[in-house]
Amino acid sequence: AAVNASGIAVLELEERPSLVVDGQYVPRDWWRAEQLYSSASDRAKIPANYPEFQKLVEFVLVTLLWFLPAALAVYGFDYVTGGAALGLRDQQ
């Protein structure tokens, strides 16, 4: 990658390879370069892409609100039939 006027090269990765990215700059030979730079290497840790806490709470609440009526309907059907239809309760 080419360096800018201040000697910094900026790279953008198309895919996330892992959580840790190693980078190394190898300069051109000194007799071929107009501006001399020294070699450098660096390791960067990419932060994990977790959802925010509020989004997780919203997901749990929406999931409960969607499945609560279905669970109550199944339990009510089992209660009305005395456990004979679904067998969720022990019969005496």
Short mmCIF file of N, CA, C and O in Angstrom, two decimals:
data_model
loop_
_atom_site.label_atom_id
_atom_site.label_comp_id
_atom_site.label_asym_id
_atom_site.label_seq_id
_atom_site.Cartn_x
_atom_site.Cartn_y
_atom_site.Cartn_z
N ALA A 1 0.85 -1.19 0.00
CA ALA A 1 0.00 0.00 0.00
C ALA A 1 0.88 1.23 0.00
O ALA A 1 1.94 1.25 0.62
N ALA A 2 0.43 2.23 -0.66
CA ALA A 2 1.18 3.48 -0.71
C ALA A 2 0.98 4.26 0.58
O ALA A 2 -0.07 4.19 1.21
N VAL A 3 2.00 5.02 0.96
CA VAL A 3 1.90 5.85 2.15
C VAL A 3 1.54 7.27 1.73
O VAL A 3 1.82 7.70 0.62
N ASN A 4 0.89 7.99 2.64
CA ASN A 4 0.52 9.37 2.34
C ASN A 4 1.68 10.30 2.67
O ASN A 4 2.79 9.87 2.98
N ALA A 5 1.44 11.60 2.63
CA ALA A 5 2.51 12.59 2.83
C ALA A 5 3.13 12.51 4.22
O ALA A 5 4.30 12.81 4.41
N SER A 6 2.37 12.07 5.21
CA SER A 6 2.91 11.97 6.57
C SER A 6 3.51 10.59 6.84
O SER A 6 3.94 10.32 7.96
N GLY A 7 3.52 9.72 5.85
CA GLY A 7 4.15 8.41 6.01
C GLY A 7 3.25 7.36 6.61
O GLY A 7 3.73 6.37 7.16
N ILE A 8 1.94 7.53 6.51
CA ILE A 8 0.99 6.58 7.08
C ILE A 8 0.24 5.88 5.96
O ILE A 8 -0.24 6.52 5.03
N ALA A 9 0.16 4.58 6.05
CA ALA A 9 -0.61 3.79 5.09
C ALA A 9 -1.90 3.34 5.77
O ALA A 9 -1.88 2.83 6.89
N VAL A 10 -3.01 3.55 5.10
CA VAL A 10 -4.31 3.16 5.64
C VAL A 10 -4.86 2.03 4.78
O VAL A 10 -4.99 2.16 3.57
N LEU A 11 -5.21 0.91 5.45
CA LEU A 11 -5.75 -0.25 4.75
C LEU A 11 -7.13 -0.55 5.29
O LEU A 11 -7.37 -0.46 6.49
N GLU A 12 -8.04 -0.94 4.41
CA GLU A 12 -9.37 -1.37 4.81
C GLU A 12 -9.52 -2.83 4.43
O GLU A 12 -9.30 -3.19 3.28
N LEU A 13 -9.93 -3.64 5.39
CA LEU A 13 -10.11 -5.07 5.15
C LEU A 13 -11.52 -5.33 4.66
O LEU A 13 -12.48 -4.80 5.20
N GLU A 14 -11.65 -6.16 3.63
CA GLU A 14 -12.97 -6.49 3.10
C GLU A 14 -13.70 -7.46 4.02
O GLU A 14 -14.89 -7.34 4.23
N GLU A 15 -12.99 -8.41 4.54
CA GLU A 15 -13.59 -9.40 5.43
C GLU A 15 -12.88 -9.35 6.77
O GLU A 15 -11.71 -9.00 6.85
N ARG A 16 -13.59 -9.73 7.82
CA ARG A 16 -12.98 -9.79 9.14
C ARG A 16 -12.28 -11.14 9.28
O ARG A 16 -12.94 -12.17 9.46
N PRO A 17 -10.95 -11.17 9.21
CA PRO A 17 -10.25 -12.45 9.25
C PRO A 17 -10.29 -13.10 10.63
O PRO A 17 -10.50 -14.28 10.75
N SER A 18 -10.07 -12.34 11.67
CA SER A 18 -10.11 -12.84 13.04
C SER A 18 -10.15 -11.62 13.96
O SER A 18 -10.26 -10.49 13.51
N LEU A 19 -10.04 -11.86 15.25
CA LEU A 19 -10.06 -10.75 16.19
C LEU A 19 -8.74 -10.01 16.25
O LEU A 19 -8.67 -8.89 16.74
N VAL A 20 -7.66 -10.63 15.77
CA VAL A 20 -6.35 -10.00 15.81
C VAL A 20 -5.81 -9.90 14.38
O VAL A 20 -5.84 -10.86 13.62
N VAL A 21 -5.34 -8.70 14.02
CA VAL A 21 -4.79 -8.47 12.70
C VAL A 21 -3.35 -7.99 12.86
O VAL A 21 -3.08 -7.04 13.60
N ASP A 22 -2.44 -8.66 12.20
CA ASP A 22 -1.03 -8.27 12.20
C ASP A 22 -0.73 -7.52 10.91
O ASP A 22 -1.15 -7.93 9.84
N GLY A 23 0.01 -6.43 11.04
CA GLY A 23 0.41 -5.65 9.88
C GLY A 23 1.91 -5.42 9.89
O GLY A 23 2.52 -5.26 10.95
N GLN A 24 2.50 -5.41 8.72
CA GLN A 24 3.94 -5.19 8.62
C GLN A 24 4.20 -4.34 7.38
O GLN A 24 3.66 -4.61 6.31
N TYR A 25 5.02 -3.31 7.56
CA TYR A 25 5.40 -2.45 6.45
C TYR A 25 6.86 -2.73 6.10
O TYR A 25 7.74 -2.64 6.95
N VAL A 26 7.09 -3.09 4.86
CA VAL A 26 8.44 -3.33 4.37
C VAL A 26 8.73 -2.24 3.33
O VAL A 26 8.09 -2.20 2.28
N PRO A 27 9.67 -1.34 3.63
CA PRO A 27 9.92 -0.23 2.71
C PRO A 27 10.65 -0.69 1.46
O PRO A 27 11.22 -1.77 1.40
N ARG A 28 10.62 0.16 0.45
CA ARG A 28 11.37 -0.11 -0.77
C ARG A 28 12.86 -0.01 -0.46
O ARG A 28 13.29 0.55 0.54
N ASP A 29 13.65 -0.53 -1.35
CA ASP A 29 15.10 -0.41 -1.18
C ASP A 29 15.48 1.07 -1.18
O ASP A 29 14.90 1.88 -1.89
N TRP A 30 16.49 1.42 -0.40
CA TRP A 30 16.84 2.82 -0.22
C TRP A 30 17.31 3.49 -1.51
O TRP A 30 17.14 4.68 -1.69
N TRP A 31 17.86 2.71 -2.41
CA TRP A 31 18.34 3.32 -3.65
C TRP A 31 17.23 3.53 -4.67
O TRP A 31 17.40 4.22 -5.65
N ARG A 32 16.05 2.95 -4.43
CA ARG A 32 14.92 3.11 -5.34
C ARG A 32 13.87 4.09 -4.82
O ARG A 32 12.96 4.46 -5.56
N ALA A 33 13.97 4.48 -3.57
CA ALA A 33 12.94 5.32 -2.95
C ALA A 33 13.36 6.78 -2.94
O ALA A 33 14.53 7.10 -2.77
N GLU A 34 12.37 7.66 -3.13
CA GLU A 34 12.64 9.09 -3.02
C GLU A 34 12.64 9.52 -1.56
O GLU A 34 13.43 10.35 -1.15
N GLN A 35 11.71 8.96 -0.79
CA GLN A 35 11.61 9.25 0.63
C GLN A 35 11.92 7.97 1.40
O GLN A 35 11.37 6.91 1.08
N LEU A 36 12.79 8.04 2.38
CA LEU A 36 13.19 6.84 3.12
C LEU A 36 12.29 6.65 4.34
O LEU A 36 12.03 7.59 5.09
N TYR A 37 11.80 5.43 4.49
CA TYR A 37 11.00 5.05 5.65
C TYR A 37 11.61 3.79 6.24
O TYR A 37 12.19 2.96 5.54
N SER A 38 11.46 3.65 7.54
CA SER A 38 11.95 2.43 8.18
C SER A 38 10.83 1.40 8.21
O SER A 38 9.65 1.73 8.09
N SER A 39 11.21 0.16 8.39
CA SER A 39 10.19 -0.90 8.46
C SER A 39 9.46 -0.79 9.79
O SER A 39 9.98 -0.29 10.78
N ALA A 40 8.22 -1.27 9.79
CA ALA A 40 7.39 -1.21 10.99
C ALA A 40 6.41 -2.37 10.98
O ALA A 40 6.06 -2.90 9.93
N SER A 41 6.00 -2.74 12.18
CA SER A 41 4.96 -3.77 12.31
C SER A 41 4.07 -3.41 13.49
O SER A 41 4.49 -2.72 14.41
N ASP A 42 2.84 -3.88 13.42
CA ASP A 42 1.89 -3.56 14.48
C ASP A 42 0.83 -4.66 14.52
O ASP A 42 0.60 -5.36 13.55
N ARG A 43 0.22 -4.81 15.68
CA ARG A 43 -0.86 -5.77 15.88
C ARG A 43 -2.06 -5.02 16.43
O ARG A 43 -1.94 -4.26 17.39
N ALA A 44 -3.19 -5.19 15.79
CA ALA A 44 -4.42 -4.52 16.22
C ALA A 44 -5.46 -5.56 16.56
O ALA A 44 -5.59 -6.58 15.90
N LYS A 45 -6.19 -5.29 17.63
CA LYS A 45 -7.28 -6.18 18.04
C LYS A 45 -8.59 -5.53 17.60
O LYS A 45 -8.89 -4.40 17.98
N ILE A 46 -9.34 -6.26 16.80
CA ILE A 46 -10.63 -5.77 16.32
C ILE A 46 -11.67 -6.02 17.41
O ILE A 46 -11.80 -7.15 17.89
N PRO A 47 -12.40 -5.00 17.83
CA PRO A 47 -13.40 -5.23 18.87
C PRO A 47 -14.52 -6.13 18.36
O PRO A 47 -14.89 -6.09 17.19
N ALA A 48 -15.02 -6.96 19.24
CA ALA A 48 -16.11 -7.86 18.88
C ALA A 48 -17.36 -7.05 18.57
O ALA A 48 -17.59 -5.98 19.13
N ASN A 49 -18.18 -7.57 17.70
CA ASN A 49 -19.37 -6.86 17.25
C ASN A 49 -20.60 -7.40 17.97
O ASN A 49 -21.46 -8.04 17.38
N TYR A 50 -20.67 -7.16 19.29
CA TYR A 50 -21.81 -7.61 20.08
C TYR A 50 -22.90 -6.56 20.06
O TYR A 50 -22.62 -5.36 20.01
N PRO A 51 -24.16 -6.98 20.13
CA PRO A 51 -25.24 -5.99 20.19
C PRO A 51 -25.24 -5.28 21.54
O PRO A 51 -24.71 -5.79 22.53
N GLU A 52 -25.83 -4.11 21.57
CA GLU A 52 -25.92 -3.35 22.80
C GLU A 52 -26.84 -4.06 23.79
O GLU A 52 -27.70 -4.86 23.42
N PHE A 53 -26.66 -3.72 25.09
CA PHE A 53 -27.47 -4.35 26.14
C PHE A 53 -28.95 -4.06 25.94
O PHE A 53 -29.80 -4.93 26.13
N GLN A 54 -29.29 -2.84 25.54
CA GLN A 54 -30.69 -2.48 25.33
C GLN A 54 -31.31 -3.33 24.22
O GLN A 54 -32.46 -3.75 24.33
N LYS A 55 -30.56 -3.60 23.15
CA LYS A 55 -31.08 -4.44 22.07
C LYS A 55 -31.33 -5.87 22.55
O LYS A 55 -32.30 -6.51 22.15
N LEU A 56 -30.44 -6.39 23.42
CA LEU A 56 -30.64 -7.74 23.96
C LEU A 56 -31.89 -7.80 24.83
O LEU A 56 -32.66 -8.76 24.75
N VAL A 57 -32.10 -6.77 25.66
CA VAL A 57 -33.29 -6.74 26.52
C VAL A 57 -34.55 -6.66 25.66
O VAL A 57 -35.53 -7.36 25.92
N GLU A 58 -34.53 -5.83 24.62
CA GLU A 58 -35.68 -5.73 23.72
C GLU A 58 -35.96 -7.07 23.04
O GLU A 58 -37.11 -7.48 22.91
N PHE A 59 -34.90 -7.77 22.63
CA PHE A 59 -35.07 -9.07 21.98
C PHE A 59 -35.72 -10.08 22.93
O PHE A 59 -36.64 -10.80 22.55
N VAL A 60 -35.27 -10.11 24.18
CA VAL A 60 -35.84 -11.04 25.16
C VAL A 60 -37.31 -10.71 25.43
O VAL A 60 -38.17 -11.60 25.45
N LEU A 61 -37.62 -9.43 25.59
CA LEU A 61 -39.00 -9.04 25.87
C LEU A 61 -39.92 -9.34 24.69
O LEU A 61 -41.03 -9.85 24.88
N VAL A 62 -39.48 -9.03 23.50
CA VAL A 62 -40.31 -9.31 22.32
C VAL A 62 -40.52 -10.80 22.15
O VAL A 62 -41.62 -11.27 21.84
N THR A 63 -39.47 -11.59 22.39
CA THR A 63 -39.60 -13.04 22.29
C THR A 63 -40.60 -13.57 23.32
O THR A 63 -41.44 -14.42 23.00
N LEU A 64 -40.52 -13.07 24.55
CA LEU A 64 -41.48 -13.48 25.57
C LEU A 64 -42.90 -13.09 25.19
O LEU A 64 -43.84 -13.87 25.38
N LEU A 65 -43.06 -11.88 24.68
CA LEU A 65 -44.41 -11.42 24.32
C LEU A 65 -44.98 -12.21 23.14
O LEU A 65 -46.20 -12.37 23.03
N TRP A 66 -44.13 -12.71 22.26
CA TRP A 66 -44.61 -13.53 21.14
C TRP A 66 -44.97 -14.94 21.59
O TRP A 66 -45.95 -15.51 21.13
N PHE A 67 -44.15 -15.53 22.45
CA PHE A 67 -44.36 -16.93 22.80
C PHE A 67 -45.21 -17.14 24.05
O PHE A 67 -45.66 -18.25 24.30
N LEU A 68 -45.44 -16.10 24.84
CA LEU A 68 -46.28 -16.25 26.03
C LEU A 68 -47.71 -16.65 25.67
O LEU A 68 -48.26 -17.58 26.29
N PRO A 69 -48.38 -16.03 24.70
CA PRO A 69 -49.74 -16.48 24.35
C PRO A 69 -49.76 -17.93 23.86
O PRO A 69 -50.68 -18.69 24.18
N ALA A 70 -48.77 -18.34 23.09
CA ALA A 70 -48.74 -19.73 22.61
C ALA A 70 -48.56 -20.69 23.78
O ALA A 70 -49.22 -21.73 23.84
N ALA A 71 -47.67 -20.36 24.72
CA ALA A 71 -47.46 -21.23 25.88
C ALA A 71 -48.71 -21.30 26.74
O ALA A 71 -49.08 -22.38 27.25
N LEU A 72 -49.37 -20.15 26.93
CA LEU A 72 -50.61 -20.16 27.72
C LEU A 72 -51.71 -20.95 27.02
O LEU A 72 -52.50 -21.64 27.69
N ALA A 73 -51.78 -20.88 25.71
CA ALA A 73 -52.78 -21.65 24.98
C ALA A 73 -52.53 -23.15 25.12
O ALA A 73 -53.46 -23.93 25.33
N VAL A 74 -51.29 -23.57 25.02
CA VAL A 74 -50.97 -24.99 25.17
C VAL A 74 -51.27 -25.45 26.59
O VAL A 74 -51.86 -26.52 26.80
N TYR A 75 -50.88 -24.66 27.59
CA TYR A 75 -51.15 -25.03 28.98
C TYR A 75 -52.65 -25.05 29.25
O TYR A 75 -53.15 -25.95 29.93
N GLY A 76 -53.38 -24.06 28.70
CA GLY A 76 -54.84 -24.04 28.90
C GLY A 76 -55.50 -25.24 28.25
O GLY A 76 -56.42 -25.84 28.83
N PHE A 77 -55.07 -25.62 27.05
CA PHE A 77 -55.62 -26.80 26.39
C PHE A 77 -55.32 -28.06 27.20
O PHE A 77 -56.18 -28.94 27.35
N ASP A 78 -54.11 -28.14 27.75
CA ASP A 78 -53.75 -29.30 28.58
C ASP A 78 -54.58 -29.30 29.86
O ASP A 78 -55.00 -30.36 30.33
N TYR A 79 -54.83 -28.12 30.42
CA TYR A 79 -55.61 -28.03 31.66
C TYR A 79 -57.07 -28.43 31.41
O TYR A 79 -57.67 -29.14 32.21
N VAL A 80 -57.62 -27.96 30.30
CA VAL A 80 -59.02 -28.25 29.99
C VAL A 80 -59.22 -29.75 29.75
O VAL A 80 -60.21 -30.34 30.18
N THR A 81 -58.27 -30.39 29.06
CA THR A 81 -58.42 -31.82 28.78
C THR A 81 -57.94 -32.70 29.92
O THR A 81 -58.00 -33.92 29.81
N GLY A 82 -57.48 -32.10 31.00
CA GLY A 82 -57.02 -32.88 32.14
C GLY A 82 -55.73 -33.62 31.87
O GLY A 82 -55.42 -34.62 32.52
N GLY A 83 -54.96 -33.18 30.94
CA GLY A 83 -53.68 -33.81 30.61
C GLY A 83 -53.80 -35.00 29.69
O GLY A 83 -52.82 -35.65 29.38
N ALA A 84 -55.03 -35.30 29.23
CA ALA A 84 -55.23 -36.48 28.39
C ALA A 84 -54.75 -36.26 26.95
O ALA A 84 -54.21 -37.17 26.32
N ALA A 85 -54.93 -35.06 26.43
CA ALA A 85 -54.60 -34.81 25.03
C ALA A 85 -53.10 -34.66 24.81
O ALA A 85 -52.52 -35.26 23.90
N LEU A 86 -52.44 -33.86 25.62
CA LEU A 86 -51.03 -33.58 25.41
C LEU A 86 -50.11 -34.37 26.35
O LEU A 86 -48.94 -34.55 26.05
N GLY A 87 -50.63 -34.78 27.50
CA GLY A 87 -49.82 -35.56 28.43
C GLY A 87 -48.76 -34.74 29.12
O GLY A 87 -47.71 -35.26 29.52
N LEU A 88 -49.02 -33.46 29.29
CA LEU A 88 -48.03 -32.62 29.99
C LEU A 88 -48.11 -32.78 31.50
O LEU A 88 -47.14 -32.52 32.19
N ARG A 89 -49.26 -33.22 32.00
CA ARG A 89 -49.41 -33.45 33.43
C ARG A 89 -49.60 -34.93 33.70
O ARG A 89 -50.09 -35.67 32.84
N ASP A 90 -49.23 -35.34 34.88
CA ASP A 90 -49.42 -36.74 35.27
C ASP A 90 -50.90 -36.98 35.54
O ASP A 90 -51.58 -36.18 36.19
N GLN A 91 -51.39 -38.09 35.02
CA GLN A 91 -52.79 -38.44 35.25
C GLN A 91 -52.89 -39.33 36.48
O GLN A 91 -52.04 -40.19 36.72
N GLN A 92 -53.93 -39.13 37.26
CA GLN A 92 -54.10 -39.94 38.47
C GLN A 92 -55.09 -41.07 38.24
O GLN A 92 -56.00 -40.99 37.52
#
